[in-house]
Amino acid sequence: MSALPDAVRALYGAWRLARFDSQGHDFFDKTTVGFWRSFQAAFILAPLYLLLLAAQAYAGQVDLPFGRYLALELSAYFLSWLVFPVVMEWLTRTLGCRDRYIPFIVAYNWAMVPQYVLFIGVIVLGLIGLIPTSIVQGLTTLLFIWTLVYSGYIAKTALLVPLSTTAGIVFLDVLLGLLLNQLITG
């Protein structure tokens, strides 16, 4: 399977999972090649992430020189794509579901696309003044809740673990993201 059709199928699978349709998993390449290709999602989203960083700077929300800010944020962005999968490799071994690690990470990575598109879209529209701040806050809160549920659904259906374990994995994901961002951006 070539990279572009694989990405299109995977994005369709992520969309199906976003609708809480477990058959979305059927659209992912769950091989080792598919695992590595799933990290393409980071590069697909990078221009959108750069747009967010530029909009934040334009809105005066950046206290650092833009070059330093950009370097720190991009470091955090790309490291975040690596840290969670590395931790999950160890955790799936510990939980006894290592055989489902690759399908989980593949789905998890591709599921970042709809999450980032929605979050960044709302935030950028707010930063440039097309959506009032109060609505942006409400929408991002709803999106955050949806993201937690969506991530939990992916963990539950890919790893086949109990709901309590699923909740722990989602919490771990959020915690790692916060810690990484704090370590890099201070």
PDB file of N, CA and C in Angstrom, residues 72-145:
ATOM      1  N   LEU A  72      11.019  26.320  20.633  1.00  0.00           N
ATOM      2  CA  LEU A  72      10.535  25.612  21.823  1.00  0.00           C
ATOM      3  C   LEU A  72       9.225  24.882  21.543  1.00  0.00           C
ATOM      4  N   GLU A  73       8.298  25.575  20.919  1.00  0.00           N
ATOM      5  CA  GLU A  73       6.989  24.972  20.658  1.00  0.00           C
ATOM      6  C   GLU A  73       7.085  23.811  19.672  1.00  0.00           C
ATOM      7  N   LEU A  74       7.899  23.962  18.637  1.00  0.00           N
ATOM      8  CA  LEU A  74       8.050  22.863  17.683  1.00  0.00           C
ATOM      9  C   LEU A  74       8.763  21.671  18.312  1.00  0.00           C
ATOM     10  N   SER A  75       9.710  21.943  19.209  1.00  0.00           N
ATOM     11  CA  SER A  75      10.364  20.849  19.942  1.00  0.00           C
ATOM     12  C   SER A  75       9.340  20.091  20.774  1.00  0.00           C
ATOM     13  N   ALA A  76       8.510  20.823  21.498  1.00  0.00           N
ATOM     14  CA  ALA A  76       7.472  20.193  22.315  1.00  0.00           C
ATOM     15  C   ALA A  76       6.493  19.418  21.434  1.00  0.00           C
ATOM     16  N   TYR A  77       6.128  20.006  20.303  1.00  0.00           N
ATOM     17  CA  TYR A  77       5.183  19.369  19.383  1.00  0.00           C
ATOM     18  C   TYR A  77       5.708  18.016  18.910  1.00  0.00           C
ATOM     19  N   PHE A  78       6.926  17.999  18.371  1.00  0.00           N
ATOM     20  CA  PHE A  78       7.443  16.749  17.825  1.00  0.00           C
ATOM     21  C   PHE A  78       7.797  15.742  18.916  1.00  0.00           C
ATOM     22  N   LEU A  79       8.287  16.209  20.060  1.00  0.00           N
ATOM     23  CA  LEU A  79       8.563  15.275  21.162  1.00  0.00           C
ATOM     24  C   LEU A  79       7.280  14.631  21.680  1.00  0.00           C
ATOM     25  N   SER A  80       6.188  15.394  21.677  1.00  0.00           N
ATOM     26  CA  SER A  80       4.922  14.836  22.159  1.00  0.00           C
ATOM     27  C   SER A  80       4.474  13.647  21.308  1.00  0.00           C
ATOM     28  N   TRP A  81       4.859  13.643  20.043  1.00  0.00           N
ATOM     29  CA  TRP A  81       4.515  12.528  19.159  1.00  0.00           C
ATOM     30  C   TRP A  81       5.349  11.289  19.465  1.00  0.00           C
ATOM     31  N   LEU A  82       6.426  11.454  20.215  1.00  0.00           N
ATOM     32  CA  LEU A  82       7.309  10.328  20.524  1.00  0.00           C
ATOM     33  C   LEU A  82       7.142   9.811  21.947  1.00  0.00           C
ATOM     34  N   VAL A  83       6.950  10.712  22.888  1.00  0.00           N
ATOM     35  CA  VAL A  83       6.944  10.335  24.303  1.00  0.00           C
ATOM     36  C   VAL A  83       5.808   9.361  24.626  1.00  0.00           C
ATOM     37  N   PHE A  84       4.583   9.695  24.245  1.00  0.00           N
ATOM     38  CA  PHE A  84       3.455   8.828  24.583  1.00  0.00           C
ATOM     39  C   PHE A  84       3.614   7.424  23.986  1.00  0.00           C
ATOM     40  N   PRO A  85       3.961   7.282  22.702  1.00  0.00           N
ATOM     41  CA  PRO A  85       4.159   5.920  22.176  1.00  0.00           C
ATOM     42  C   PRO A  85       5.251   5.133  22.898  1.00  0.00           C
ATOM     43  N   VAL A  86       6.327   5.802  23.298  1.00  0.00           N
ATOM     44  CA  VAL A  86       7.400   5.102  24.021  1.00  0.00           C
ATOM     45  C   VAL A  86       6.885   4.613  25.378  1.00  0.00           C
ATOM     46  N   VAL A  87       6.186   5.470  26.095  1.00  0.00           N
ATOM     47  CA  VAL A  87       5.634   5.089  27.399  1.00  0.00           C
ATOM     48  C   VAL A  87       4.602   3.969  27.226  1.00  0.00           C
ATOM     49  N   MET A  88       3.783   4.083  26.188  1.00  0.00           N
ATOM     50  CA  MET A  88       2.757   3.060  25.968  1.00  0.00           C
ATOM     51  C   MET A  88       3.354   1.706  25.586  1.00  0.00           C
ATOM     52  N   GLU A  89       4.503   1.698  24.941  1.00  0.00           N
ATOM     53  CA  GLU A  89       5.145   0.417  24.616  1.00  0.00           C
ATOM     54  C   GLU A  89       5.447  -0.333  25.911  1.00  0.00           C
ATOM     55  N   TRP A  90       6.010   0.382  26.875  1.00  0.00           N
ATOM     56  CA  TRP A  90       6.298  -0.223  28.177  1.00  0.00           C
ATOM     57  C   TRP A  90       4.993  -0.608  28.887  1.00  0.00           C
ATOM     58  N   LEU A  91       4.019   0.306  28.880  1.00  0.00           N
ATOM     59  CA  LEU A  91       2.781   0.068  29.613  1.00  0.00           C
ATOM     60  C   LEU A  91       2.000  -1.117  29.042  1.00  0.00           C
ATOM     61  N   THR A  92       1.962  -1.248  27.722  1.00  0.00           N
ATOM     62  CA  THR A  92       1.226  -2.386  27.152  1.00  0.00           C
ATOM     63  C   THR A  92       1.892  -3.716  27.500  1.00  0.00           C
ATOM     64  N   ARG A  93       3.208  -3.704  27.636  1.00  0.00           N
ATOM     65  CA  ARG A  93       3.894  -4.924  28.097  1.00  0.00           C
ATOM     66  C   ARG A  93       3.460  -5.242  29.530  1.00  0.00           C
ATOM     67  N   THR A  94       3.441  -4.213  30.362  1.00  0.00           N
ATOM     68  CA  THR A  94       3.067  -4.372  31.766  1.00  0.00           C
ATOM     69  C   THR A  94       1.619  -4.845  31.900  1.00  0.00           C
ATOM     70  N   LEU A  95       0.737  -4.313  31.056  1.00  0.00           N
ATOM     71  CA  LEU A  95      -0.686  -4.656  31.122  1.00  0.00           C
ATOM     72  C   LEU A  95      -1.020  -5.978  30.428  1.00  0.00           C
ATOM     73  N   GLY A  96      -0.048  -6.540  29.726  1.00  0.00           N
ATOM     74  CA  GLY A  96      -0.281  -7.799  29.030  1.00  0.00           C
ATOM     75  C   GLY A  96      -1.037  -7.656  27.715  1.00  0.00           C
ATOM     76  N   CYS A  97      -0.968  -6.497  27.113  1.00  0.00           N
ATOM     77  CA  CYS A  97      -1.653  -6.294  25.826  1.00  0.00           C
ATOM     78  C   CYS A  97      -0.690  -5.750  24.770  1.00  0.00           C
ATOM     79  N   ARG A  98       0.574  -6.162  24.856  1.00  0.00           N
ATOM     80  CA  ARG A  98       1.596  -5.680  23.921  1.00  0.00           C
ATOM     81  C   ARG A  98       1.239  -6.027  22.476  1.00  0.00           C
ATOM     82  N   ASP A  99       0.511  -7.130  22.277  1.00  0.00           N
ATOM     83  CA  ASP A  99       0.125  -7.531  20.921  1.00  0.00           C
ATOM     84  C   ASP A  99      -0.839  -6.538  20.271  1.00  0.00           C
ATOM     85  N   ARG A 100      -1.435  -5.660  21.069  1.00  0.00           N
ATOM     86  CA  ARG A 100      -2.364  -4.661  20.540  1.00  0.00           C
ATOM     87  C   ARG A 100      -1.763  -3.250  20.543  1.00  0.00           C
ATOM     88  N   TYR A 101      -0.468  -3.168  20.866  1.00  0.00           N
ATOM     89  CA  TYR A 101       0.229  -1.875  20.910  1.00  0.00           C
ATOM     90  C   TYR A 101       0.235  -1.175  19.549  1.00  0.00           C
ATOM     91  N   ILE A 102       0.653  -1.881  18.507  1.00  0.00           N
ATOM     92  CA  ILE A 102       0.744  -1.241  17.186  1.00  0.00           C
ATOM     93  C   ILE A 102      -0.631  -0.776  16.700  1.00  0.00           C
ATOM     94  N   PRO A 103      -1.675  -1.608  16.746  1.00  0.00           N
ATOM     95  CA  PRO A 103      -2.987  -1.096  16.324  1.00  0.00           C
ATOM     96  C   PRO A 103      -3.442   0.124  17.136  1.00  0.00           C
ATOM     97  N   PHE A 104      -3.123   0.138  18.424  1.00  0.00           N
ATOM     98  CA  PHE A 104      -3.502   1.279  19.253  1.00  0.00           C
ATOM     99  C   PHE A 104      -2.768   2.544  18.825  1.00  0.00           C
ATOM    100  N   ILE A 105      -1.456   2.478  18.698  1.00  0.00           N
ATOM    101  CA  ILE A 105      -0.683   3.673  18.345  1.00  0.00           C
ATOM    102  C   ILE A 105      -1.047   4.167  16.954  1.00  0.00           C
ATOM    103  N   VAL A 106      -1.278   3.250  16.026  1.00  0.00           N
ATOM    104  CA  VAL A 106      -1.687   3.659  14.677  1.00  0.00           C
ATOM    105  C   VAL A 106      -2.990   4.452  14.750  1.00  0.00           C
ATOM    106  N   ALA A 107      -3.981   3.921  15.453  1.00  0.00           N
ATOM    107  CA  ALA A 107      -5.261   4.627  15.590  1.00  0.00           C
ATOM    108  C   ALA A 107      -5.088   5.932  16.361  1.00  0.00           C
ATOM    109  N   TYR A 108      -4.319   5.886  17.431  1.00  0.00           N
ATOM    110  CA  TYR A 108      -4.079   7.075  18.258  1.00  0.00           C
ATOM    111  C   TYR A 108      -3.448   8.191  17.425  1.00  0.00           C
ATOM    112  N   ASN A 109      -2.411   7.855  16.661  1.00  0.00           N
ATOM    113  CA  ASN A 109      -1.729   8.880  15.866  1.00  0.00           C
ATOM    114  C   ASN A 109      -2.654   9.499  14.829  1.00  0.00           C
ATOM    115  N   TRP A 110      -3.361   8.673  14.073  1.00  0.00           N
ATOM    116  CA  TRP A 110      -4.252   9.220  13.050  1.00  0.00           C
ATOM    117  C   TRP A 110      -5.418   9.981  13.680  1.00  0.00           C
ATOM    118  N   ALA A 111      -5.829   9.599  14.877  1.00  0.00           N
ATOM    119  CA  ALA A 111      -6.920  10.301  15.559  1.00  0.00           C
ATOM    120  C   ALA A 111      -6.522  11.707  15.988  1.00  0.00           C
ATOM    121  N   MET A 112      -5.232  11.981  16.017  1.00  0.00           N
ATOM    122  CA  MET A 112      -4.787  13.337  16.340  1.00  0.00           C
ATOM    123  C   MET A 112      -5.232  14.337  15.276  1.00  0.00           C
ATOM    124  N   VAL A 113      -5.396  13.883  14.041  1.00  0.00           N
ATOM    125  CA  VAL A 113      -5.732  14.809  12.953  1.00  0.00           C
ATOM    126  C   VAL A 113      -7.067  15.508  13.206  1.00  0.00           C
ATOM    127  N   PRO A 114      -8.181  14.788  13.399  1.00  0.00           N
ATOM    128  CA  PRO A 114      -9.419  15.533  13.656  1.00  0.00           C
ATOM    129  C   PRO A 114      -9.369  16.358  14.940  1.00  0.00           C
ATOM    130  N   GLN A 115      -8.649  15.862  15.948  1.00  0.00           N
ATOM    131  CA  GLN A 115      -8.552  16.621  17.195  1.00  0.00           C
ATOM    132  C   GLN A 115      -7.841  17.952  16.980  1.00  0.00           C
ATOM    133  N   TYR A 116      -6.686  17.906  16.348  1.00  0.00           N
ATOM    134  CA  TYR A 116      -5.920  19.132  16.100  1.00  0.00           C
ATOM    135  C   TYR A 116      -6.679  20.079  15.182  1.00  0.00           C
ATOM    136  N   VAL A 117      -7.292  19.546  14.128  1.00  0.00           N
ATOM    137  CA  VAL A 117      -8.016  20.400  13.184  1.00  0.00           C
ATOM    138  C   VAL A 117      -9.117  21.166  13.911  1.00  0.00           C
ATOM    139  N   LEU A 118      -9.882  20.485  14.727  1.00  0.00           N
ATOM    140  CA  LEU A 118     -10.972  21.150  15.449  1.00  0.00           C
ATOM    141  C   LEU A 118     -10.445  22.157  16.466  1.00  0.00           C
ATOM    142  N   PHE A 119      -9.506  21.728  17.307  1.00  0.00           N
ATOM    143  CA  PHE A 119      -8.960  22.628  18.326  1.00  0.00           C
ATOM    144  C   PHE A 119      -8.303  23.854  17.703  1.00  0.00           C
ATOM    145  N   ILE A 120      -7.398  23.624  16.783  1.00  0.00           N
ATOM    146  CA  ILE A 120      -6.654  24.742  16.200  1.00  0.00           C
ATOM    147  C   ILE A 120      -7.587  25.640  15.407  1.00  0.00           C
ATOM    148  N   GLY A 121      -8.538  25.047  14.707  1.00  0.00           N
ATOM    149  CA  GLY A 121      -9.502  25.861  13.966  1.00  0.00           C
ATOM    150  C   GLY A 121     -10.246  26.823  14.869  1.00  0.00           C
ATOM    151  N   VAL A 122     -10.773  26.322  15.973  1.00  0.00           N
ATOM    152  CA  VAL A 122     -11.519  27.170  16.913  1.00  0.00           C
ATOM    153  C   VAL A 122     -10.608  28.235  17.521  1.00  0.00           C
ATOM    154  N   ILE A 123      -9.422  27.833  17.954  1.00  0.00           N
ATOM    155  CA  ILE A 123      -8.514  28.779  18.615  1.00  0.00           C
ATOM    156  C   ILE A 123      -8.062  29.871  17.654  1.00  0.00           C
ATOM    157  N   VAL A 124      -7.682  29.504  16.443  1.00  0.00           N
ATOM    158  CA  VAL A 124      -7.229  30.508  15.473  1.00  0.00           C
ATOM    159  C   VAL A 124      -8.372  31.456  15.120  1.00  0.00           C
ATOM    160  N   LEU A 125      -9.562  30.932  14.916  1.00  0.00           N
ATOM    161  CA  LEU A 125     -10.702  31.808  14.627  1.00  0.00           C
ATOM    162  C   LEU A 125     -10.962  32.776  15.777  1.00  0.00           C
ATOM    163  N   GLY A 126     -10.722  32.324  16.994  1.00  0.00           N
ATOM    164  CA  GLY A 126     -10.850  33.217  18.148  1.00  0.00           C
ATOM    165  C   GLY A 126      -9.742  34.250  18.193  1.00  0.00           C
ATOM    166  N   LEU A 127      -8.518  33.825  17.926  1.00  0.00           N
ATOM    167  CA  LEU A 127      -7.373  34.743  17.980  1.00  0.00           C
ATOM    168  C   LEU A 127      -7.459  35.854  16.939  1.00  0.00           C
ATOM    169  N   ILE A 128      -8.029  35.548  15.782  1.00  0.00           N
ATOM    170  CA  ILE A 128      -8.139  36.590  14.759  1.00  0.00           C
ATOM    171  C   ILE A 128      -9.456  37.352  14.852  1.00  0.00           C
ATOM    172  N   GLY A 129     -10.255  37.031  15.881  1.00  0.00           N
ATOM    173  CA  GLY A 129     -11.443  37.812  16.178  1.00  0.00           C
ATOM    174  C   GLY A 129     -12.718  37.395  15.476  1.00  0.00           C
ATOM    175  N   LEU A 130     -12.741  36.243  14.836  1.00  0.00           N
ATOM    176  CA  LEU A 130     -13.956  35.807  14.156  1.00  0.00           C
ATOM    177  C   LEU A 130     -14.938  35.097  15.083  1.00  0.00           C
ATOM    178  N   ILE A 131     -14.449  34.642  16.229  1.00  0.00           N
ATOM    179  CA  ILE A 131     -15.307  34.022  17.240  1.00  0.00           C
ATOM    180  C   ILE A 131     -15.019  34.728  18.562  1.00  0.00           C
ATOM    181  N   PRO A 132     -16.060  35.151  19.291  1.00  0.00           N
ATOM    182  CA  PRO A 132     -15.840  35.799  20.588  1.00  0.00           C
ATOM    183  C   PRO A 132     -15.129  34.861  21.573  1.00  0.00           C
ATOM    184  N   THR A 133     -14.340  35.454  22.449  1.00  0.00           N
ATOM    185  CA  THR A 133     -13.550  34.698  23.424  1.00  0.00           C
ATOM    186  C   THR A 133     -14.410  33.752  24.251  1.00  0.00           C
ATOM    187  N   SER A 134     -15.577  34.211  24.688  1.00  0.00           N
ATOM    188  CA  SER A 134     -16.434  33.359  25.523  1.00  0.00           C
ATOM    189  C   SER A 134     -16.883  32.109  24.762  1.00  0.00           C
ATOM    190  N   ILE A 135     -17.135  32.246  23.482  1.00  0.00           N
ATOM    191  CA  ILE A 135     -17.539  31.088  22.682  1.00  0.00           C
ATOM    192  C   ILE A 135     -16.345  30.165  22.456  1.00  0.00           C
ATOM    193  N   VAL A 136     -15.167  30.751  22.226  1.00  0.00           N
ATOM    194  CA  VAL A 136     -13.951  29.944  22.071  1.00  0.00           C
ATOM    195  C   VAL A 136     -13.724  29.119  23.331  1.00  0.00           C
ATOM    196  N   GLN A 137     -13.878  29.746  24.496  1.00  0.00           N
ATOM    197  CA  GLN A 137     -13.674  29.029  25.759  1.00  0.00           C
ATOM    198  C   GLN A 137     -14.667  27.876  25.902  1.00  0.00           C
ATOM    199  N   GLY A 138     -15.913  28.132  25.581  1.00  0.00           N
ATOM    200  CA  GLY A 138     -16.921  27.077  25.659  1.00  0.00           C
ATOM    201  C   GLY A 138     -16.655  25.948  24.682  1.00  0.00           C
ATOM    202  N   LEU A 139     -16.322  26.317  23.443  1.00  0.00           N
ATOM    203  CA  LEU A 139     -16.044  25.301  22.427  1.00  0.00           C
ATOM    204  C   LEU A 139     -14.805  24.477  22.760  1.00  0.00           C
ATOM    205  N   THR A 140     -13.751  25.139  23.246  1.00  0.00           N
ATOM    206  CA  THR A 140     -12.540  24.377  23.573  1.00  0.00           C
ATOM    207  C   THR A 140     -12.778  23.461  24.773  1.00  0.00           C
ATOM    208  N   THR A 141     -13.610  23.877  25.701  1.00  0.00           N
ATOM    209  CA  THR A 141     -13.959  22.999  26.824  1.00  0.00           C
ATOM    210  C   THR A 141     -14.707  21.765  26.320  1.00  0.00           C
ATOM    211  N   LEU A 142     -15.689  21.989  25.450  1.00  0.00           N
ATOM    212  CA  LEU A 142     -16.429  20.858  24.875  1.00  0.00           C
ATOM    213  C   LEU A 142     -15.515  19.957  24.046  1.00  0.00           C
ATOM    214  N   LEU A 143     -14.625  20.569  23.271  1.00  0.00           N
ATOM    215  CA  LEU A 143     -13.681  19.785  22.472  1.00  0.00           C
ATOM    216  C   LEU A 143     -12.734  18.979  23.362  1.00  0.00           C
ATOM    217  N   PHE A 144     -12.312  19.572  24.469  1.00  0.00           N
ATOM    218  CA  PHE A 144     -11.434  18.852  25.392  1.00  0.00           C
ATOM    219  C   PHE A 144     -12.148  17.624  25.957  1.00  0.00           C
ATOM    220  N   ILE A 145     -13.389  17.793  26.356  1.00  0.00           N
ATOM    221  CA  ILE A 145     -14.165  16.665  26.882  1.00  0.00           C
ATOM    222  C   ILE A 145     -14.334  15.603  25.797  1.00  0.00           C
TER     223      ILE A 145
END
